[in-house]
Amino acid sequence: MKPRWTVHKFGGASLAGADEYRRVAEILTGSRNGRCAAVVSASFGITDRLLSLLELAVARPAALAAQIEDIRAHHEDLAHDLLGGTAGPEYIRAFGEDLETIASVLEAIELLHSAPPEAESLVSGYGEIWSARLLSGLIAEQGVPSGWLNARDVLTIEQAELGPVVDWQDSSQRLNETLADHRDELLIITGYVARTAAGIPTTLGRNGSDFSASIFGSLLEAETVVIWTNVDGVMSGDPRVVKEAAVIPQLTYNEAMELAYFGARVIHPGTMAPLIERGIPLYIRNSFRPEQPGTCIAPGDGEGNQVKGITIIDSMALVNLEGAGMIGVPGTADRLFGALREAGISVVMISQGSSEHSICFAVPEKHADSARDVVCRAFALEMDQGQIQGVGIQRRCSILAVVGDGMRGVPGVAATLFNALGRAGVNVRAIAQGASERNISAVIDGEESERALRAVHSGFYLSPQTVSIGLLGPGNVGGVLLDQIAGERDRLAADSHLDLRVRAIASSGRMLLGTRTIGLEGWRDHWARADAPLDLEAFGRHVQAEHIPHAVIIDCSASEKVAGHYAEWLA
């Protein structure tokens, strides 16, 4: 029995320059255990540059030469840096022929003053071809048999209303015929590109390389698919907002799709469909830190934390349709959402009370006015007769979503969510929860989104419970206490999930503030060099850091001046 395939996918950030290509080659040659395929994107930024050629051909053809030269220089520099012997000149020759083809297409676009979709698909897909050729040549020069496959020769799709639909039978037949020539090689496959049933070049759309990896994982009946990115995995919260966010080691397919829908940096829900059908595990890993295990997305029952991740969608608007005439009237929701569908407006979240007196829904803020106009037209008669009181809009909203299969049937999850929001002073405008119980969503004011995300992340203990500590009076008593914290901190982190951070030390005349924490092993040395004058207001603000959910001030000073701030700090 032949070993099963492993399919890797590398995005543009992982292929930005010569060092990145070498790192990817090292990952692939070092991780071969059986048959291995790698789906590659264009080098970072190249797809955007190719698409801009089409725009320039229509609007500013005189600017084409400089843009083409920029693309040429980038790839020729990569070839000179990475490929030796005859491989480099051969790559540059084939690359030049591709540029001639692109130039012919651009000339036709310039004459037509428009770029047909077929031309856009043809031109924009060359970046993947150049990446695949380059990576295959680099790996071959390292003594590993390697070939590359243009997905346009294999992958047949049809564009449909909900996106590309794969012709699995035709694609499988074409792939099996092609594999006869690549049976024992490390196979590099172009992402993003495909063909129609008539053989016309097309694409899977932006970010389509992830979908390509999923499709080829299914076609090859792979054992695993690995998406290599520039992050360590799927995070429990946005690390730009929640500094304590941690990598989620394991997600079910459903959890990953919920997180992706609500804006988390994870693979698109539609992309996972081919893998879900075959039960193929998907890993999200960091090509810049390959030693990290990443996140595994696989079939399962949501073991681990009740809540796996919390995410936010900003720039939303809440639209509310309200009126006594809606109560008990069948078809109201059908009319409402049918009208929005006809207008091409996507509804992100829906909330309706059991009284049926109102229906509110969230849409992207840029569509708020259009949504209101559509709803007003759909219910114009009822509004004229007073059966519907009006259509209201609340702008600058955000949707916070709490996701986890482990929430199902567990009492108190919603209480924890709303308690955390309440303590943070965040008002909830609308709530939605599906029958699956794996997602609770809340609409909040956009200006409160960061505070809400930090508070809820902390409330569900998705990272160690972090405490910001400020100590006043590092003398005999205070000094011993700091030594005790230093000695117990690691044990408390391991046993109690508690992260104690001494971030401020002060005496009667000076203070020491640490950005993240003060190294307690050598705190006396740090303190001896501290020269910032004491400012108790600044001390308190620093300890009460917005990104840390809990704060403690310990007064070992016996100072009346310090005691005078107790009420302010306790408040």
Short mmCIF file of C-alpha atoms in Angstrom, two decimals, residues 6-11 27-28 31 37-39 210 213-214 222-229 267 275 280-287 293-295:
data_model
loop_
_atom_site.label_atom_id
_atom_site.label_comp_id
_atom_site.label_asym_id
_atom_site.label_seq_id
_atom_site.Cartn_x
_atom_site.Cartn_y
_atom_site.Cartn_z
CA THR A 6 0.43 15.29 2.68
CA VAL A 7 -0.63 18.57 1.08
CA HIS A 8 1.04 21.82 2.15
CA LYS A 9 -0.03 25.32 1.16
CA PHE A 10 2.18 28.41 1.25
CA GLY A 11 0.76 31.91 0.89
CA ILE A 27 10.18 22.76 5.38
CA LEU A 28 9.15 20.62 2.42
CA SER A 31 8.95 17.01 6.35
CA ALA A 37 2.44 18.10 -2.58
CA ALA A 38 2.70 21.86 -2.04
CA VAL A 39 0.14 24.37 -3.30
CA ASP A 210 -6.40 27.93 0.43
CA ALA A 213 -5.12 23.19 -1.15
CA SER A 214 -8.39 21.85 0.19
CA ALA A 222 -4.51 13.25 1.62
CA GLU A 223 -3.76 12.22 5.16
CA THR A 224 -3.43 15.87 6.25
CA VAL A 225 -3.45 19.38 4.79
CA VAL A 226 -1.20 22.06 6.27
CA ILE A 227 -1.82 25.77 5.63
CA TRP A 228 1.43 27.65 6.29
CA THR A 229 0.93 31.34 7.16
CA ILE A 267 -9.41 29.54 6.75
CA LEU A 275 -11.86 18.36 3.72
CA ILE A 280 -9.14 15.22 6.49
CA PRO A 281 -7.45 17.13 9.35
CA LEU A 282 -6.26 20.65 8.59
CA TYR A 283 -3.34 22.33 10.35
CA ILE A 284 -2.66 26.08 10.52
CA ARG A 285 1.07 26.67 11.10
CA ASN A 286 3.67 29.44 10.88
CA SER A 287 6.25 29.08 8.10
CA PRO A 293 2.72 22.94 16.45
CA GLY A 294 -0.02 25.35 15.30
CA THR A 295 -3.75 24.64 15.35
#
